[in-house]
RNA sequence: GGGUCGCUAGCUCAAUGGUAGAGCUGCGGACUUUUAAUCCGUAGGUUCGGGGUUCGAGCCCCCGGCGACCCA
């Protein structure tokens, strides 16, 4: 650091800037590469260019210096700085000042070296931005903690880190394209909410000084997107952050990106199909295939129609005992106890069934994306009753690689039943359940104006990236939350 | 919340309880065709923090911090 500080200062002494406002580039590294795809060895083009990039390797041989410059898009080109090309003063300055990590401007002729490497033979060079800190060894991966703490360094040295960032963009772009093609509108709903709802989760709480008002960072956009459907925006979606005041692990982040989309006159089966097609289109957009390969070499087939299992049937099969919404609470609890599942004493029957499902069934999914169909009513206050099965609701969860990837509903639009359900939730909240929903009178008022039959889906963007790339959630998020050092 | 593993030089990693080391990086020097250049020389440490056991602790024990993985 100190030595590089001196170099920065020495530049000023030589009348040069360490951080000029501009350097006179005429083209980009990738443009030069594509313009001269196959030159013969030791060839001179006569073409003069001005390019800039970060020095990632240096090889100095006395009166001829080589440096590999890399641009932000990953394209690289060799710079050659020779005594004959730039003169003694500029060459000495190069050898004295330039370090790996610096951004450098090179002006000169596009040539190939005697080894055939496409190069720019400098007639002049400038510092574009001096790096004061050394880069880590480029050939070894950073440890995982440094990767997330100093993602900027990770991005510089690890091509895959840059690739993941681009994959994320491509995935989200694909989703937008798919939904836009179906006539969906992308809208933005409040992140700061006066009531928290739309999911069962503990919220972050904050305060508006101006309004002297307690506010919640949203745990879900659901109730606002439904208001939009009531208002006649009948196909809407939002891709944005949700916040949940809970722990972080390899599949959970306190802030995470979520897609929610709602379509009037659709039901949960229609939404399941759309969801599958969205994910398959994203896989094609990113990997040009519906088979995705993870870093461990495993191949995951996302193609075709995905299997469905009934929640209650799967639990019944696993227990060799028929479980239905009518199964007594005590019976379910004894099965949970027998399986060693610890459940809150206040847990409702539906919660016990879901716990049994997660304990016995999920691991049998063997990597194939699977829809789990028809959930208990008492854990799903925003979903409409099943059209034939009493005690169930029209809800599915999509699992990919054992992770909950998405959930879809036939939405509950009956304002009377919705009021009952939310009243029950508010009672749970009053009894101390920090995850219970609040009774949102304005949302109920919206439903009372008449909401068309609607299907809705929530899909975790970070989880989707995990499913496509096989990485942990903190690798899919560019700057995940990390606890402060020390 | 529980368990396992990890934290040592700028980076990646070594080191039976007995003088803290290597490679790369850095610094000085040589070299006009190198590709992680090479060669010669050289510097570099609060072993995550605190406490304990011991003649002696990077290593063993306890508490704490941060991270990864597994489980709930």
XYZ file of C-alpha atoms in Angstrom, chain A:
486
model
C 0.000 0.000 0.000
C 2.613 2.493 1.095
C 4.795 1.660 -1.875
C 1.904 2.074 -4.266
C 1.006 5.366 -2.617
C 4.521 6.521 -3.448
C 4.027 5.458 -7.050
C 0.789 7.412 -7.188
C 2.644 10.455 -5.921
C 5.558 9.904 -8.280
C 3.159 10.055 -11.240
C 2.229 13.546 -10.189
C 5.921 14.355 -9.959
C 6.312 13.284 -13.594
C 3.464 15.615 -14.559
C 1.035 12.737 -15.037
C -2.233 11.956 -13.358
C -2.908 8.810 -11.360
C -6.654 9.306 -11.810
C -7.320 11.257 -15.003
C -10.897 12.260 -15.742
C -10.625 10.624 -19.157
C -8.227 8.717 -21.349
C -8.530 8.973 -25.138
C -9.770 5.497 -25.987
C -10.789 4.919 -29.588
C -12.234 1.423 -29.236
C -12.648 -1.481 -26.834
C -10.592 -4.588 -26.265
C -13.395 -6.859 -27.429
C -13.880 -4.757 -30.586
C -10.188 -5.130 -31.433
C -10.440 -8.866 -30.821
C -13.441 -9.280 -33.100
C -11.890 -7.057 -35.791
C -8.760 -9.208 -35.986
C -9.879 -12.749 -35.253
C -7.074 -14.610 -37.011
C -3.921 -12.719 -37.828
C -0.759 -14.587 -38.800
C 2.178 -14.665 -36.411
C 4.375 -11.552 -36.156
C 1.987 -9.473 -38.243
C 1.552 -5.696 -38.411
C -1.850 -4.272 -39.276
C -0.970 -0.595 -39.413
C -4.164 0.103 -37.452
C -3.728 2.539 -34.569
C -6.033 2.181 -31.559
C -6.389 3.533 -28.036
C -7.610 0.959 -25.526
C -7.850 0.670 -21.779
C -8.056 -2.213 -19.337
C -6.913 -3.553 -16.013
C -3.439 -5.108 -15.847
C -3.850 -8.723 -14.744
C -0.439 -10.130 -15.716
C 2.903 -8.487 -16.298
C 6.012 -9.816 -17.970
C 8.920 -7.421 -18.189
C 12.011 -8.363 -20.183
C 14.203 -5.326 -19.923
C 13.586 -3.253 -23.008
C 10.284 -4.887 -23.905
C 7.432 -5.219 -21.461
C 4.268 -7.276 -21.791
C 1.052 -6.839 -19.868
C -2.277 -8.558 -20.215
C -5.124 -6.039 -20.058
C -8.630 -7.136 -19.227
C -11.843 -5.207 -19.765
C -14.971 -5.440 -17.697
C -16.593 -7.820 -20.159
C -13.758 -10.293 -19.596
C -12.079 -9.728 -22.945
C -8.313 -9.553 -22.787
C -5.521 -8.285 -24.975
C -1.779 -8.062 -24.652
C -0.076 -4.710 -24.415
C 3.558 -4.423 -25.510
C 5.650 -1.492 -24.341
C 9.072 -1.334 -25.988
C 12.060 0.961 -25.838
C 11.736 1.526 -29.582
C 8.016 2.260 -29.336
C 7.752 4.698 -26.440
C 11.281 5.850 -25.691
C 13.430 5.441 -22.630
C 11.585 7.803 -20.289
C 8.149 6.277 -20.864
C 9.531 2.737 -20.660
C 11.327 3.437 -17.387
C 8.192 5.037 -15.999
C 6.193 1.954 -17.008
C 8.598 -0.390 -15.249
C 8.707 1.865 -12.233
C 5.016 2.615 -11.804
C 2.741 0.002 -13.351
C 1.461 -2.748 -11.059
C -0.920 -5.613 -11.490
C -4.384 -4.223 -10.824
C -3.805 -0.805 -12.417
C -6.083 0.465 -15.168
C -3.881 1.415 -18.103
C -4.430 3.219 -21.387
C -2.377 2.067 -24.371
C -2.166 3.789 -27.725
C -0.467 1.993 -30.571
C -0.589 -0.410 -33.481
C -2.546 -3.655 -33.504
C -0.040 -6.438 -34.177
C 0.636 -10.033 -33.341
C 3.717 -11.026 -31.388
C 6.286 -13.571 -32.471
C 4.235 -16.104 -30.533
C 1.081 -15.037 -32.369
C -0.603 -13.225 -29.492
C -2.861 -10.353 -30.569
C -1.299 -7.246 -29.064
C -1.206 -3.499 -29.106
C 2.363 -2.268 -29.537
C 2.419 0.981 -27.633
C 3.606 4.290 -29.001
C 2.365 5.888 -25.788
C 0.660 4.894 -22.556
C -1.162 6.559 -19.680
C -2.270 5.591 -16.245
C -6.068 5.357 -16.281
C -6.452 4.569 -12.569
C -3.790 3.499 -10.094
C -4.634 0.583 -7.804
C -3.270 1.126 -4.311
C -4.096 -2.327 -3.014
C -2.546 -5.498 -4.408
C -4.818 -8.078 -5.979
C -4.857 -11.538 -4.445
C -3.061 -14.246 -6.380
C -5.110 -14.504 -9.544
C -4.702 -18.246 -9.891
C -6.174 -19.350 -6.567
C -9.792 -18.822 -5.597
C -10.444 -16.539 -2.652
C -11.865 -18.192 0.422
C -15.618 -18.012 0.649
C -15.739 -15.364 3.309
C -13.552 -12.927 1.394
C -15.622 -13.542 -1.701
C -18.769 -12.147 -0.128
C -17.087 -9.516 2.024
C -15.089 -8.080 -0.854
C -17.154 -9.006 -3.865
C -15.371 -6.345 -5.918
C -12.151 -8.316 -5.543
C -13.953 -11.579 -6.213
C -15.347 -10.089 -9.424
C -11.897 -8.948 -10.533
C -10.148 -12.268 -10.035
C -12.835 -14.901 -10.545
C -14.505 -15.101 -13.950
C -17.304 -17.252 -12.552
C -18.286 -14.465 -10.161
C -18.802 -12.151 -13.110
C -20.611 -14.925 -14.933
C -23.075 -15.438 -12.082
C -23.878 -11.724 -12.053
C -24.629 -11.888 -15.763
C -26.627 -15.090 -15.386
C -28.808 -13.365 -12.839
C -29.495 -10.487 -15.194
C -30.284 -12.875 -18.040
C -32.648 -14.872 -15.848
C -34.605 -11.839 -14.715
C -34.684 -10.467 -18.256
C -36.079 -13.777 -19.483
C -38.816 -13.719 -16.862
C -39.782 -10.191 -17.816
C -39.832 -11.127 -21.474
C -42.041 -14.177 -20.846
C -44.534 -12.274 -18.724
C -44.563 -9.210 -20.956
C -45.361 -11.505 -23.889
C -48.458 -12.695 -22.010
C -49.667 -9.144 -21.591
C -48.550 -8.720 -17.997
C -47.791 -5.296 -16.547
C -44.792 -4.886 -14.294
C -45.808 -2.616 -11.430
C -44.185 -1.382 -8.245
C -45.922 -1.668 -4.898
C -44.831 -0.324 -1.509
C -41.730 -1.614 0.215
C -42.588 0.456 3.285
C -45.958 -0.705 4.537
C -48.077 0.415 7.448
C -49.254 -3.171 7.938
C -47.388 -6.378 7.175
C -49.207 -9.108 5.328
C -49.182 -11.456 2.392
C -47.009 -14.027 4.123
C -46.343 -15.423 7.543
C -42.992 -14.063 8.618
C -41.436 -11.752 11.162
C -41.005 -8.266 9.674
C -38.349 -5.602 10.055
C -39.821 -2.606 11.815
C -38.844 0.998 11.224
C -40.214 4.468 11.866
C -41.203 7.397 9.714
C -40.058 10.535 11.511
C -42.194 12.828 9.374
C -45.390 10.846 9.888
C -44.520 9.705 13.410
C -45.575 6.288 12.211
C -44.424 2.716 12.662
C -43.648 1.124 9.296
C -42.757 -2.388 8.188
C -40.419 -3.416 5.425
C -42.600 -5.613 3.335
C -42.500 -9.367 3.731
C -44.491 -9.774 0.506
C -46.145 -7.557 -2.114
C -49.176 -9.832 -2.380
C -51.892 -7.658 -0.897
C -51.001 -4.689 -3.085
C -50.787 -6.703 -6.273
C -54.264 -8.028 -5.503
C -55.510 -4.477 -5.032
C -54.190 -3.811 -8.535
C -56.157 -6.774 -9.886
C -59.284 -5.449 -8.188
C -58.654 -2.165 -9.948
C -58.607 -3.832 -13.338
C -54.889 -4.389 -13.889
C -55.709 -8.009 -14.435
C -52.264 -9.362 -15.277
C -49.605 -7.853 -13.039
C -46.235 -8.813 -11.693
C -43.486 -7.377 -9.581
C -39.849 -8.372 -9.211
C -38.374 -6.807 -6.126
C -36.959 -7.326 -2.673
C -38.794 -8.750 0.299
C -37.427 -8.531 3.825
C -37.862 -11.098 6.541
C -36.404 -10.645 9.975
C -35.099 -14.175 10.286
C -31.813 -16.018 10.233
C -29.615 -16.533 7.217
C -28.340 -19.872 5.955
C -27.440 -21.441 2.644
C -31.013 -21.076 1.363
C -32.286 -18.019 3.272
C -31.307 -14.365 3.108
C -32.949 -11.599 5.181
C -33.526 -9.677 1.980
C -34.331 -11.671 -1.089
C -35.696 -11.021 -4.545
C -39.155 -12.280 -5.307
C -41.312 -12.476 -8.386
C -45.027 -12.377 -7.747
C -47.516 -12.491 -10.596
C -51.302 -12.532 -10.713
C -53.619 -13.352 -13.557
C -57.363 -12.795 -13.478
C -59.492 -15.727 -14.656
C -56.645 -18.151 -14.110
C -56.492 -20.790 -11.371
C -53.624 -22.525 -9.625
C -53.259 -25.134 -12.352
C -52.906 -22.503 -15.044
C -50.367 -20.732 -12.839
C -48.403 -23.955 -12.396
C -48.069 -24.298 -16.131
C -47.000 -20.674 -16.555
C -44.453 -21.084 -13.766
C -42.959 -24.168 -15.377
C -42.723 -22.394 -18.716
C -41.136 -19.335 -17.123
C -38.419 -21.441 -15.539
C -37.824 -23.487 -18.659
C -37.563 -20.316 -20.739
C -35.085 -18.896 -18.240
C -32.975 -22.041 -18.467
C -32.962 -21.798 -22.243
C -32.114 -18.096 -22.107
C -29.163 -18.717 -19.807
C -27.859 -22.133 -20.819
C -29.519 -22.655 -24.176
C -30.922 -25.887 -22.754
C -33.504 -27.203 -20.320
C -30.849 -29.467 -18.866
C -28.630 -27.488 -16.516
C -25.238 -28.626 -15.257
C -24.045 -27.663 -11.797
C -20.429 -27.086 -10.735
C -20.351 -30.554 -9.133
C -21.051 -32.020 -12.556
C -24.604 -33.088 -11.791
C -27.123 -32.562 -14.583
C -30.638 -31.417 -13.738
C -33.403 -31.939 -16.241
C -35.983 -29.165 -16.178
C -37.660 -30.174 -19.417
C -41.083 -31.641 -20.057
C -44.061 -31.696 -17.724
C -43.147 -31.915 -14.060
C -44.567 -34.500 -11.672
C -47.230 -33.612 -9.120
C -47.777 -35.200 -5.748
C -50.706 -34.654 -3.429
C -49.551 -33.403 -0.036
C -51.999 -35.509 1.937
C -51.542 -38.629 -0.201
C -47.765 -38.417 0.045
C -47.878 -38.082 3.825
C -50.383 -40.920 4.041
C -48.141 -43.177 1.985
C -45.079 -42.306 4.058
C -46.901 -43.033 7.325
C -48.909 -46.005 6.027
C -51.857 -44.289 7.620
C -54.449 -42.204 5.855
C -54.022 -38.541 6.769
C -56.796 -36.147 5.774
C -57.858 -32.673 6.878
C -60.164 -34.514 9.312
C -57.347 -36.435 11.029
C -57.402 -35.562 14.750
C -54.813 -33.107 15.958
C -53.544 -35.463 18.676
C -52.933 -38.195 16.135
C -50.856 -35.873 13.964
C -48.883 -34.684 16.930
C -48.076 -38.238 18.001
C -46.716 -38.920 14.509
C -44.580 -35.794 14.752
C -43.297 -36.856 18.149
C -42.526 -40.330 16.824
C -40.524 -38.764 13.982
C -38.639 -36.541 16.401
C -40.047 -33.381 14.838
C -40.217 -30.566 17.344
C -43.241 -28.366 16.704
C -44.495 -25.368 18.619
C -47.239 -26.379 21.052
C -49.545 -23.844 19.381
C -49.119 -25.342 15.884
C -52.348 -25.984 14.014
C -53.133 -29.348 12.408
C -52.170 -28.175 8.944
C -48.785 -27.123 10.241
C -48.227 -30.637 11.609
C -49.126 -32.184 8.248
C -46.678 -29.863 6.486
C -43.962 -30.746 8.997
C -44.579 -34.454 8.418
C -44.409 -33.840 4.696
C -41.093 -32.016 4.927
C -39.699 -34.706 7.173
C -40.749 -37.776 5.211
C -41.346 -36.844 1.611
C -39.169 -34.035 0.285
C -35.959 -36.012 0.059
C -37.666 -38.521 -2.235
C -37.988 -35.933 -5.016
C -34.615 -36.944 -6.519
C -33.873 -33.650 -8.228
C -36.833 -33.590 -10.575
C -38.902 -30.405 -10.138
C -42.087 -31.409 -8.352
C -45.384 -29.690 -7.624
C -46.858 -30.479 -4.234
C -50.603 -30.038 -4.533
C -53.439 -29.026 -2.202
C -52.447 -27.700 1.197
C -54.270 -27.464 4.546
C -56.599 -24.519 4.896
C -55.416 -23.460 8.336
C -51.896 -22.540 7.177
C -52.990 -20.733 4.027
C -55.186 -17.768 4.930
C -55.023 -16.143 1.476
C -55.952 -19.182 -0.630
C -59.427 -20.193 -1.675
C -60.972 -23.470 -0.532
C -60.436 -26.453 -2.761
C -63.288 -26.771 -5.237
C -63.984 -30.399 -4.190
C -61.912 -31.367 -1.115
C -63.073 -30.010 2.225
C -60.328 -28.713 4.506
C -57.857 -28.193 1.669
C -57.008 -25.129 -0.381
C -55.984 -24.768 -4.002
C -52.300 -24.168 -3.381
C -49.160 -25.792 -4.699
C -45.530 -25.557 -3.733
C -42.853 -26.198 -6.333
C -39.720 -27.965 -5.132
C -36.486 -28.029 -7.112
C -33.480 -29.881 -5.691
C -35.238 -30.104 -2.354
C -35.706 -26.342 -2.107
C -39.034 -24.576 -2.039
C -38.867 -22.667 -5.304
C -42.317 -21.195 -5.808
C -45.846 -21.289 -4.504
C -49.085 -20.807 -6.421
C -52.701 -20.258 -5.438
C -56.178 -19.990 -6.660
C -56.565 -16.744 -4.776
C -59.173 -16.271 -2.106
C -61.362 -13.453 -3.427
C -64.437 -13.853 -1.200
C -64.221 -10.836 1.139
C -66.371 -12.465 3.817
C -64.241 -15.602 4.107
C -61.084 -13.536 3.802
C -62.204 -11.418 6.736
C -62.766 -14.544 8.832
C -59.327 -15.896 7.953
C -57.520 -12.647 8.710
C -59.469 -12.219 11.938
C -58.153 -15.629 13.008
C -54.632 -14.545 12.037
C -54.966 -11.354 14.046
C -56.069 -13.441 17.022
C -52.910 -15.547 16.671
C -50.903 -12.332 16.547
C -52.612 -11.085 19.691
C -51.568 -14.323 21.378
C -47.955 -13.601 20.553
C -47.359 -15.233 17.162
C -44.891 -12.747 15.636
C -45.362 -14.298 12.197
C -49.143 -13.950 12.048
C -50.704 -11.609 9.509
C -52.353 -8.384 10.518
C -55.947 -7.592 9.692
C -55.692 -5.184 6.796
C -59.020 -3.386 6.566
C -58.113 -1.548 3.404
C -57.261 -4.814 1.660
C -60.621 -6.249 2.730
C -62.353 -3.120 1.477
C -60.672 -3.669 -1.896
C -61.948 -7.256 -2.024
C -65.424 -5.996 -1.166
C -65.367 -4.110 -4.434
C -65.167 -7.454 -6.218
C -61.999 -9.244 -7.283
C -62.262 -11.552 -10.283
C -61.259 -15.187 -9.895
C -57.464 -15.021 -9.968
C -54.406 -17.205 -9.892
C -51.227 -15.999 -8.232
C -47.611 -17.155 -7.876
C -44.638 -16.167 -5.762
C -41.268 -17.296 -7.059
C -37.909 -16.725 -5.360
C -35.412 -15.216 -7.767
C -32.360 -16.120 -5.693
C -33.644 -19.664 -5.328
C -34.163 -19.858 -9.072
C -30.566 -18.816 -9.606
C -29.556 -21.517 -7.140
C -31.565 -24.103 -9.058
C -30.065 -23.041 -12.362
C -26.462 -22.663 -11.206
C -26.197 -25.017 -8.239
C -24.651 -22.281 -6.065
C -25.459 -21.189 -2.517
C -27.761 -18.214 -2.051
C -24.879 -15.928 -1.088
C -23.168 -16.610 -4.388
C -26.289 -15.705 -6.330
C -26.661 -12.370 -4.504
C -23.996 -9.905 -5.561
C -23.690 -8.210 -2.177
C -25.275 -10.405 0.480
C -25.632 -9.195 4.039
C -22.525 -10.037 6.054
C -21.961 -9.386 9.697
C -19.361 -6.700 10.352
C -15.794 -7.864 10.738
C -14.200 -7.930 14.200
